[in-house]
Amino acid sequence: MSHPGKCSTLPVTRSRNPLHFDYCLHGHILETVTSSKYLGVTICIDLSWDIHINQLCNKANKTLGFMRRNIKVSSRKIKEMAYKSFVRPILEYASSIWDPHTEQNISKFEAVQRRAARFVMRRFHNTSSPTAMLEELKWPSLQDRRRTARLFMLYKIHNDLVSTEGIKASLRPAPPRRRRGHDQQFTIPPQCRTQDRQQAFLPRTIKDWNKLPQDVVEAKTIDTFVSRASRLH
């Protein structure tokens, strides 16, 4: 894994007593770190996404604060465009990988969007309801948007629109006798039995995929799939 200014190693394990090995490069023992950023995603030694999620929320809140201080126009449309262009992408970059499943982390993201709704609507009084603002703005929850993003990724994998041979090979059709919905359901990989593995992208998204209506999974184009899946919120 990369580390600022030098090479380092990041062992990935959830074992309470992990084995430790020293790795050398050109005669130098590499430093072992507990977390490292790779392609914009912070990976931790125990595959927990808490650090990454906290970093995203902090960055998004700072960006939102900057916008609130510097965007003085009263136009709701312009401020909404600013939020969707500069803040929300921070909260959704590569979300199919780290999509949180704990209420605590889910709430952190929704809190940012609730602050954004106050900014767009110019309603900062503590008696104003962010929930009502979100309904008026017709913003789906970020949790729903992440779910759609995961389903969108699985749709592309299933239809060979992205190159992911390893994941594609893990998609096994569900036995017909187990299907209660559409005819393109998948079987959850048998190795995904622990709670941690069940929250990974593939088993979690397969569960959501298997619940989709027939007209969504058989969509012929990406735009049609996203449009139909988004309507399910």
PDB file of C-alpha atoms in Angstrom:
ATOM      1  CA  MET A   1       0.000   0.000   0.000  1.00  0.00           C
ATOM      2  CA  SER A   2       1.140   3.565  -0.637  1.00  0.00           C
ATOM      3  CA  HIS A   3       1.958   5.868   2.264  1.00  0.00           C
ATOM      4  CA  PRO A   4       2.865   9.567   2.167  1.00  0.00           C
ATOM      5  CA  GLY A   5       6.510   9.895   1.207  1.00  0.00           C
ATOM      6  CA  LYS A   6       7.524   6.236   1.538  1.00  0.00           C
ATOM      7  CA  CYS A   7       6.604   2.602   1.037  1.00  0.00           C
ATOM      8  CA  SER A   8       4.777   0.712   3.747  1.00  0.00           C
ATOM      9  CA  THR A   9       2.740  -2.422   4.289  1.00  0.00           C
ATOM     10  CA  LEU A  10      -0.855  -2.757   5.379  1.00  0.00           C
ATOM     11  CA  PRO A  11      -1.782  -6.230   6.633  1.00  0.00           C
ATOM     12  CA  VAL A  12      -5.508  -6.871   6.289  1.00  0.00           C
ATOM     13  CA  THR A  13      -7.016  -9.164   8.896  1.00  0.00           C
ATOM     14  CA  ARG A  14      -9.790  -9.387  11.473  1.00  0.00           C
ATOM     15  CA  SER A  15      -7.933 -11.915  13.602  1.00  0.00           C
ATOM     16  CA  ARG A  16      -7.447 -10.992  17.250  1.00  0.00           C
ATOM     17  CA  ASN A  17      -3.948 -12.450  17.169  1.00  0.00           C
ATOM     18  CA  PRO A  18      -2.660 -11.829  13.658  1.00  0.00           C
ATOM     19  CA  LEU A  19       0.687 -13.113  12.494  1.00  0.00           C
ATOM     20  CA  HIS A  20       3.307 -10.440  11.908  1.00  0.00           C
ATOM     21  CA  PHE A  21       5.925 -10.494   9.192  1.00  0.00           C
ATOM     22  CA  ASP A  22       8.608  -7.959   8.287  1.00  0.00           C
ATOM     23  CA  TYR A  23       8.814  -7.085   4.609  1.00  0.00           C
ATOM     24  CA  CYS A  24      12.014  -5.713   3.131  1.00  0.00           C
ATOM     25  CA  LEU A  25      12.644  -3.583   0.060  1.00  0.00           C
ATOM     26  CA  HIS A  26      16.240  -2.970  -1.042  1.00  0.00           C
ATOM     27  CA  GLY A  27      17.466  -4.029   2.366  1.00  0.00           C
ATOM     28  CA  HIS A  28      15.101  -1.772   4.333  1.00  0.00           C
ATOM     29  CA  ILE A  29      12.315  -3.090   6.542  1.00  0.00           C
ATOM     30  CA  LEU A  30       9.026  -1.495   5.476  1.00  0.00           C
ATOM     31  CA  GLU A  31       6.920   0.251   8.063  1.00  0.00           C
ATOM     32  CA  THR A  32       3.617  -1.460   8.918  1.00  0.00           C
ATOM     33  CA  VAL A  33       0.634   0.904   9.045  1.00  0.00           C
ATOM     34  CA  THR A  34      -2.923   0.451  10.281  1.00  0.00           C
ATOM     35  CA  SER A  35      -4.588   2.413   7.494  1.00  0.00           C
ATOM     36  CA  SER A  36      -3.688   3.757   4.073  1.00  0.00           C
ATOM     37  CA  LYS A  37      -5.410   5.628   1.269  1.00  0.00           C
ATOM     38  CA  TYR A  38      -5.662   3.858  -2.074  1.00  0.00           C
ATOM     39  CA  LEU A  39      -7.336   5.515  -5.071  1.00  0.00           C
ATOM     40  CA  GLY A  40      -9.079   7.941  -2.719  1.00  0.00           C
ATOM     41  CA  VAL A  41     -10.412   5.265  -0.362  1.00  0.00           C
ATOM     42  CA  THR A  42      -8.916   4.797   3.107  1.00  0.00           C
ATOM     43  CA  ILE A  43      -8.495   1.113   3.870  1.00  0.00           C
ATOM     44  CA  CYS A  44      -7.969  -0.032   7.456  1.00  0.00           C
ATOM     45  CA  ILE A  45      -6.223  -3.095   8.805  1.00  0.00           C
ATOM     46  CA  ASP A  46      -9.530  -4.631   9.966  1.00  0.00           C
ATOM     47  CA  LEU A  47     -11.482  -3.586   6.850  1.00  0.00           C
ATOM     48  CA  SER A  48     -13.584  -1.194   8.930  1.00  0.00           C
ATOM     49  CA  TRP A  49     -14.725   1.895   7.035  1.00  0.00           C
ATOM     50  CA  ASP A  50     -15.091   4.155  10.082  1.00  0.00           C
ATOM     51  CA  ILE A  51     -11.979   6.239   9.377  1.00  0.00           C
ATOM     52  CA  HIS A  52     -12.851   6.657   5.704  1.00  0.00           C
ATOM     53  CA  ILE A  53     -16.439   7.636   6.512  1.00  0.00           C
ATOM     54  CA  ASN A  54     -15.325  10.186   9.120  1.00  0.00           C
ATOM     55  CA  GLN A  55     -12.898  11.701   6.615  1.00  0.00           C
ATOM     56  CA  LEU A  56     -15.609  12.019   3.973  1.00  0.00           C
ATOM     57  CA  CYS A  57     -18.114  13.622   6.347  1.00  0.00           C
ATOM     58  CA  ASN A  58     -15.512  16.066   7.676  1.00  0.00           C
ATOM     59  CA  LYS A  59     -14.506  17.083   4.159  1.00  0.00           C
ATOM     60  CA  ALA A  60     -18.120  17.435   3.039  1.00  0.00           C
ATOM     61  CA  ASN A  61     -19.023  19.546   6.085  1.00  0.00           C
ATOM     62  CA  LYS A  62     -16.034  21.826   5.485  1.00  0.00           C
ATOM     63  CA  THR A  63     -17.024  22.255   1.839  1.00  0.00           C
ATOM     64  CA  LEU A  64     -20.604  22.980   2.853  1.00  0.00           C
ATOM     65  CA  GLY A  65     -19.385  25.544   5.395  1.00  0.00           C
ATOM     66  CA  PHE A  66     -17.254  27.223   2.730  1.00  0.00           C
ATOM     67  CA  MET A  67     -20.266  27.430   0.413  1.00  0.00           C
ATOM     68  CA  ARG A  68     -22.461  28.865   3.149  1.00  0.00           C
ATOM     69  CA  ARG A  69     -19.914  31.597   3.852  1.00  0.00           C
ATOM     70  CA  ASN A  70     -19.272  32.505   0.232  1.00  0.00           C
ATOM     71  CA  ILE A  71     -22.445  31.870  -1.758  1.00  0.00           C
ATOM     72  CA  LYS A  72     -24.561  34.893  -0.949  1.00  0.00           C
ATOM     73  CA  VAL A  73     -27.200  34.511  -3.654  1.00  0.00           C
ATOM     74  CA  SER A  74     -30.716  33.702  -2.554  1.00  0.00           C
ATOM     75  CA  SER A  75     -31.454  31.459  -5.536  1.00  0.00           C
ATOM     76  CA  ARG A  76     -32.452  28.020  -4.295  1.00  0.00           C
ATOM     77  CA  LYS A  77     -31.617  26.529  -7.684  1.00  0.00           C
ATOM     78  CA  ILE A  78     -28.029  27.786  -7.637  1.00  0.00           C
ATOM     79  CA  LYS A  79     -27.381  26.605  -4.076  1.00  0.00           C
ATOM     80  CA  GLU A  80     -28.922  23.232  -4.793  1.00  0.00           C
ATOM     81  CA  MET A  81     -26.711  22.916  -7.868  1.00  0.00           C
ATOM     82  CA  ALA A  82     -23.675  23.813  -5.740  1.00  0.00           C
ATOM     83  CA  TYR A  83     -24.516  21.122  -3.191  1.00  0.00           C
ATOM     84  CA  LYS A  84     -25.036  18.458  -5.845  1.00  0.00           C
ATOM     85  CA  SER A  85     -21.852  19.473  -7.681  1.00  0.00           C
ATOM     86  CA  PHE A  86     -19.380  19.958  -4.832  1.00  0.00           C
ATOM     87  CA  VAL A  87     -20.650  18.272  -1.668  1.00  0.00           C
ATOM     88  CA  ARG A  88     -22.682  15.224  -2.594  1.00  0.00           C
ATOM     89  CA  PRO A  89     -19.978  13.757  -4.883  1.00  0.00           C
ATOM     90  CA  ILE A  90     -17.619  13.767  -1.888  1.00  0.00           C
ATOM     91  CA  LEU A  91     -20.097  11.637   0.032  1.00  0.00           C
ATOM     92  CA  GLU A  92     -20.656   9.187  -2.813  1.00  0.00           C
ATOM     93  CA  TYR A  93     -17.247   8.564  -4.387  1.00  0.00           C
ATOM     94  CA  ALA A  94     -16.722   4.779  -4.671  1.00  0.00           C
ATOM     95  CA  SER A  95     -19.655   4.247  -2.298  1.00  0.00           C
ATOM     96  CA  SER A  96     -20.364   0.775  -3.676  1.00  0.00           C
ATOM     97  CA  ILE A  97     -17.187  -0.323  -1.892  1.00  0.00           C
ATOM     98  CA  TRP A  98     -17.703   1.180   1.560  1.00  0.00           C
ATOM     99  CA  ASP A  99     -21.496   1.696   1.798  1.00  0.00           C
ATOM    100  CA  PRO A 100     -22.086   1.672   5.593  1.00  0.00           C
ATOM    101  CA  HIS A 101     -24.552  -0.662   7.251  1.00  0.00           C
ATOM    102  CA  THR A 102     -24.450   0.631  10.845  1.00  0.00           C
ATOM    103  CA  GLU A 103     -27.024   3.204  11.952  1.00  0.00           C
ATOM    104  CA  GLN A 104     -24.278   5.407  13.371  1.00  0.00           C
ATOM    105  CA  ASN A 105     -22.396   5.765  10.098  1.00  0.00           C
ATOM    106  CA  ILE A 106     -25.570   6.026   8.023  1.00  0.00           C
ATOM    107  CA  SER A 107     -26.724   8.904  10.241  1.00  0.00           C
ATOM    108  CA  LYS A 108     -23.439  10.769   9.748  1.00  0.00           C
ATOM    109  CA  PHE A 109     -24.094  11.050   6.022  1.00  0.00           C
ATOM    110  CA  GLU A 110     -27.740  11.969   6.385  1.00  0.00           C
ATOM    111  CA  ALA A 111     -26.764  14.711   8.858  1.00  0.00           C
ATOM    112  CA  VAL A 112     -24.621  16.352   6.172  1.00  0.00           C
ATOM    113  CA  GLN A 113     -27.512  16.322   3.711  1.00  0.00           C
ATOM    114  CA  ARG A 114     -29.870  17.749   6.335  1.00  0.00           C
ATOM    115  CA  ARG A 115     -27.435  20.650   6.848  1.00  0.00           C
ATOM    116  CA  ALA A 116     -27.315  21.099   3.092  1.00  0.00           C
ATOM    117  CA  ALA A 117     -31.115  21.288   2.974  1.00  0.00           C
ATOM    118  CA  ARG A 118     -31.047  24.095   5.549  1.00  0.00           C
ATOM    119  CA  PHE A 119     -28.441  25.908   3.462  1.00  0.00           C
ATOM    120  CA  VAL A 120     -30.452  25.585   0.243  1.00  0.00           C
ATOM    121  CA  MET A 121     -33.767  26.532   1.852  1.00  0.00           C
ATOM    122  CA  ARG A 122     -32.265  29.257   4.098  1.00  0.00           C
ATOM    123  CA  ARG A 123     -34.045  27.859   7.134  1.00  0.00           C
ATOM    124  CA  PHE A 124     -31.615  27.698  10.030  1.00  0.00           C
ATOM    125  CA  HIS A 125     -34.003  28.077  12.966  1.00  0.00           C
ATOM    126  CA  ASN A 126     -34.078  25.073  15.276  1.00  0.00           C
ATOM    127  CA  THR A 127     -37.845  24.815  14.866  1.00  0.00           C
ATOM    128  CA  SER A 128     -37.519  24.270  11.116  1.00  0.00           C
ATOM    129  CA  SER A 129     -37.788  20.630  10.074  1.00  0.00           C
ATOM    130  CA  PRO A 130     -34.985  19.292   7.831  1.00  0.00           C
ATOM    131  CA  THR A 131     -37.194  16.301   7.044  1.00  0.00           C
ATOM    132  CA  ALA A 132     -39.863  18.595   5.619  1.00  0.00           C
ATOM    133  CA  MET A 133     -37.194  20.456   3.648  1.00  0.00           C
ATOM    134  CA  LEU A 134     -35.878  17.229   2.138  1.00  0.00           C
ATOM    135  CA  GLU A 135     -39.394  16.278   1.096  1.00  0.00           C
ATOM    136  CA  GLU A 136     -39.943  19.695  -0.464  1.00  0.00           C
ATOM    137  CA  LEU A 137     -36.623  19.461  -2.312  1.00  0.00           C
ATOM    138  CA  LYS A 138     -37.457  15.882  -3.349  1.00  0.00           C
ATOM    139  CA  TRP A 139     -34.012  14.653  -2.324  1.00  0.00           C
ATOM    140  CA  PRO A 140     -33.833  10.902  -1.714  1.00  0.00           C
ATOM    141  CA  SER A 141     -31.799   9.784   1.265  1.00  0.00           C
ATOM    142  CA  LEU A 142     -28.112   9.198   0.640  1.00  0.00           C
ATOM    143  CA  GLN A 143     -28.640   5.644   1.832  1.00  0.00           C
ATOM    144  CA  ASP A 144     -31.147   5.063  -0.972  1.00  0.00           C
ATOM    145  CA  ARG A 145     -28.804   6.641  -3.502  1.00  0.00           C
ATOM    146  CA  ARG A 146     -25.956   4.353  -2.385  1.00  0.00           C
ATOM    147  CA  ARG A 147     -28.235   1.338  -2.690  1.00  0.00           C
ATOM    148  CA  THR A 148     -29.114   2.364  -6.263  1.00  0.00           C
ATOM    149  CA  ALA A 149     -25.401   2.834  -7.010  1.00  0.00           C
ATOM    150  CA  ARG A 150     -24.650  -0.694  -5.808  1.00  0.00           C
ATOM    151  CA  LEU A 151     -27.481  -2.146  -7.873  1.00  0.00           C
ATOM    152  CA  PHE A 152     -26.296  -0.131 -10.872  1.00  0.00           C
ATOM    153  CA  MET A 153     -22.815  -1.631 -10.496  1.00  0.00           C
ATOM    154  CA  LEU A 154     -24.225  -5.158 -10.279  1.00  0.00           C
ATOM    155  CA  TYR A 155     -26.340  -4.477 -13.376  1.00  0.00           C
ATOM    156  CA  LYS A 156     -23.196  -3.464 -15.285  1.00  0.00           C
ATOM    157  CA  ILE A 157     -21.296  -6.516 -14.036  1.00  0.00           C
ATOM    158  CA  HIS A 158     -24.158  -8.832 -14.958  1.00  0.00           C
ATOM    159  CA  ASN A 159     -24.424  -7.337 -18.452  1.00  0.00           C
ATOM    160  CA  ASP A 160     -20.656  -7.260 -19.102  1.00  0.00           C
ATOM    161  CA  LEU A 161     -20.544  -3.471 -19.182  1.00  0.00           C
ATOM    162  CA  VAL A 162     -17.505  -3.390 -16.874  1.00  0.00           C
ATOM    163  CA  SER A 163     -14.496  -5.694 -16.678  1.00  0.00           C
ATOM    164  CA  THR A 164     -14.714  -7.555 -13.367  1.00  0.00           C
ATOM    165  CA  GLU A 165     -14.055 -11.189 -14.174  1.00  0.00           C
ATOM    166  CA  GLY A 166     -13.598 -12.218 -10.545  1.00  0.00           C
ATOM    167  CA  ILE A 167     -16.978 -10.878  -9.442  1.00  0.00           C
ATOM    168  CA  LYS A 168     -18.708 -12.008 -12.625  1.00  0.00           C
ATOM    169  CA  ALA A 169     -17.545 -15.565 -11.944  1.00  0.00           C
ATOM    170  CA  SER A 170     -19.163 -15.417  -8.486  1.00  0.00           C
ATOM    171  CA  LEU A 171     -22.618 -14.664  -9.889  1.00  0.00           C
ATOM    172  CA  ARG A 172     -24.457 -17.963  -9.850  1.00  0.00           C
ATOM    173  CA  PRO A 173     -28.142 -18.163 -10.861  1.00  0.00           C
ATOM    174  CA  ALA A 174     -30.448 -19.040  -7.990  1.00  0.00           C
ATOM    175  CA  PRO A 175     -32.179 -22.442  -8.262  1.00  0.00           C
ATOM    176  CA  PRO A 176     -35.649 -21.975  -9.807  1.00  0.00           C
ATOM    177  CA  ARG A 177     -37.367 -23.466  -6.760  1.00  0.00           C
ATOM    178  CA  ARG A 178     -35.958 -20.678  -4.567  1.00  0.00           C
ATOM    179  CA  ARG A 179     -37.108 -17.834  -6.792  1.00  0.00           C
ATOM    180  CA  ARG A 180     -40.140 -15.907  -5.666  1.00  0.00           C
ATOM    181  CA  GLY A 181     -39.599 -12.844  -7.818  1.00  0.00           C
ATOM    182  CA  HIS A 182     -37.909 -12.193 -11.147  1.00  0.00           C
ATOM    183  CA  ASP A 183     -36.085 -14.834 -13.186  1.00  0.00           C
ATOM    184  CA  GLN A 184     -32.589 -13.289 -12.923  1.00  0.00           C
ATOM    185  CA  GLN A 185     -31.910 -13.874  -9.256  1.00  0.00           C
ATOM    186  CA  PHE A 186     -28.496 -14.901  -7.930  1.00  0.00           C
ATOM    187  CA  THR A 187     -27.296 -17.152  -5.138  1.00  0.00           C
ATOM    188  CA  ILE A 188     -25.357 -15.500  -2.321  1.00  0.00           C
ATOM    189  CA  PRO A 189     -21.803 -16.948  -2.274  1.00  0.00           C
ATOM    190  CA  PRO A 190     -21.607 -19.721   0.355  1.00  0.00           C
ATOM    191  CA  GLN A 191     -18.454 -18.280   1.945  1.00  0.00           C
ATOM    192  CA  CYS A 192     -20.391 -15.154   3.001  1.00  0.00           C
ATOM    193  CA  ARG A 193     -21.683 -16.566   6.279  1.00  0.00           C
ATOM    194  CA  THR A 194     -20.200 -14.222   8.878  1.00  0.00           C
ATOM    195  CA  GLN A 195     -21.775 -10.842   9.599  1.00  0.00           C
ATOM    196  CA  ASP A 196     -18.755  -9.012   8.188  1.00  0.00           C
ATOM    197  CA  ARG A 197     -18.812 -10.921   4.909  1.00  0.00           C
ATOM    198  CA  GLN A 198     -22.565 -10.490   4.555  1.00  0.00           C
ATOM    199  CA  GLN A 199     -22.096  -6.712   4.488  1.00  0.00           C
ATOM    200  CA  ALA A 200     -19.611  -6.844   1.620  1.00  0.00           C
ATOM    201  CA  PHE A 201     -20.654  -5.564  -1.798  1.00  0.00           C
ATOM    202  CA  LEU A 202     -21.626  -8.823  -3.474  1.00  0.00           C
ATOM    203  CA  PRO A 203     -23.797 -10.597  -0.866  1.00  0.00           C
ATOM    204  CA  ARG A 204     -25.447  -7.371   0.236  1.00  0.00           C
ATOM    205  CA  THR A 205     -26.234  -6.226  -3.283  1.00  0.00           C
ATOM    206  CA  ILE A 206     -27.448  -9.648  -4.400  1.00  0.00           C
ATOM    207  CA  LYS A 207     -30.031  -9.517  -1.602  1.00  0.00           C
ATOM    208  CA  ASP A 208     -31.264  -6.162  -2.904  1.00  0.00           C
ATOM    209  CA  TRP A 209     -31.088  -7.340  -6.524  1.00  0.00           C
ATOM    210  CA  ASN A 210     -33.220 -10.399  -5.861  1.00  0.00           C
ATOM    211  CA  LYS A 211     -35.994  -8.161  -4.498  1.00  0.00           C
ATOM    212  CA  LEU A 212     -36.204  -5.958  -7.606  1.00  0.00           C
ATOM    213  CA  PRO A 213     -39.233  -6.081  -9.906  1.00  0.00           C
ATOM    214  CA  GLN A 214     -38.885  -7.929 -13.219  1.00  0.00           C
ATOM    215  CA  ASP A 215     -39.072  -4.747 -15.317  1.00  0.00           C
ATOM    216  CA  VAL A 216     -36.039  -3.283 -13.507  1.00  0.00           C
ATOM    217  CA  VAL A 217     -33.616  -6.185 -13.945  1.00  0.00           C
ATOM    218  CA  GLU A 218     -34.597  -6.692 -17.592  1.00  0.00           C
ATOM    219  CA  ALA A 219     -33.999  -3.023 -18.494  1.00  0.00           C
ATOM    220  CA  LYS A 220     -32.244  -2.824 -21.845  1.00  0.00           C
ATOM    221  CA  THR A 221     -30.237   0.326 -21.179  1.00  0.00           C
ATOM    222  CA  ILE A 222     -28.332   1.807 -18.256  1.00  0.00           C
ATOM    223  CA  ASP A 223     -30.525   4.912 -18.174  1.00  0.00           C
ATOM    224  CA  THR A 224     -33.684   2.818 -18.071  1.00  0.00           C
ATOM    225  CA  PHE A 225     -32.336   0.676 -15.234  1.00  0.00           C
ATOM    226  CA  VAL A 226     -31.309   3.678 -13.126  1.00  0.00           C
ATOM    227  CA  SER A 227     -34.609   5.437 -13.760  1.00  0.00           C
ATOM    228  CA  ARG A 228     -36.686   2.401 -12.781  1.00  0.00           C
ATOM    229  CA  ALA A 229     -34.518   1.527  -9.770  1.00  0.00           C
ATOM    230  CA  SER A 230     -34.601   5.116  -8.486  1.00  0.00           C
ATOM    231  CA  ARG A 231     -38.397   5.139  -8.535  1.00  0.00           C
ATOM    232  CA  LEU A 232     -38.381   2.396  -5.890  1.00  0.00           C
ATOM    233  CA  HIS A 233     -37.171   4.785  -3.165  1.00  0.00           C
TER     234      HIS A 233
END
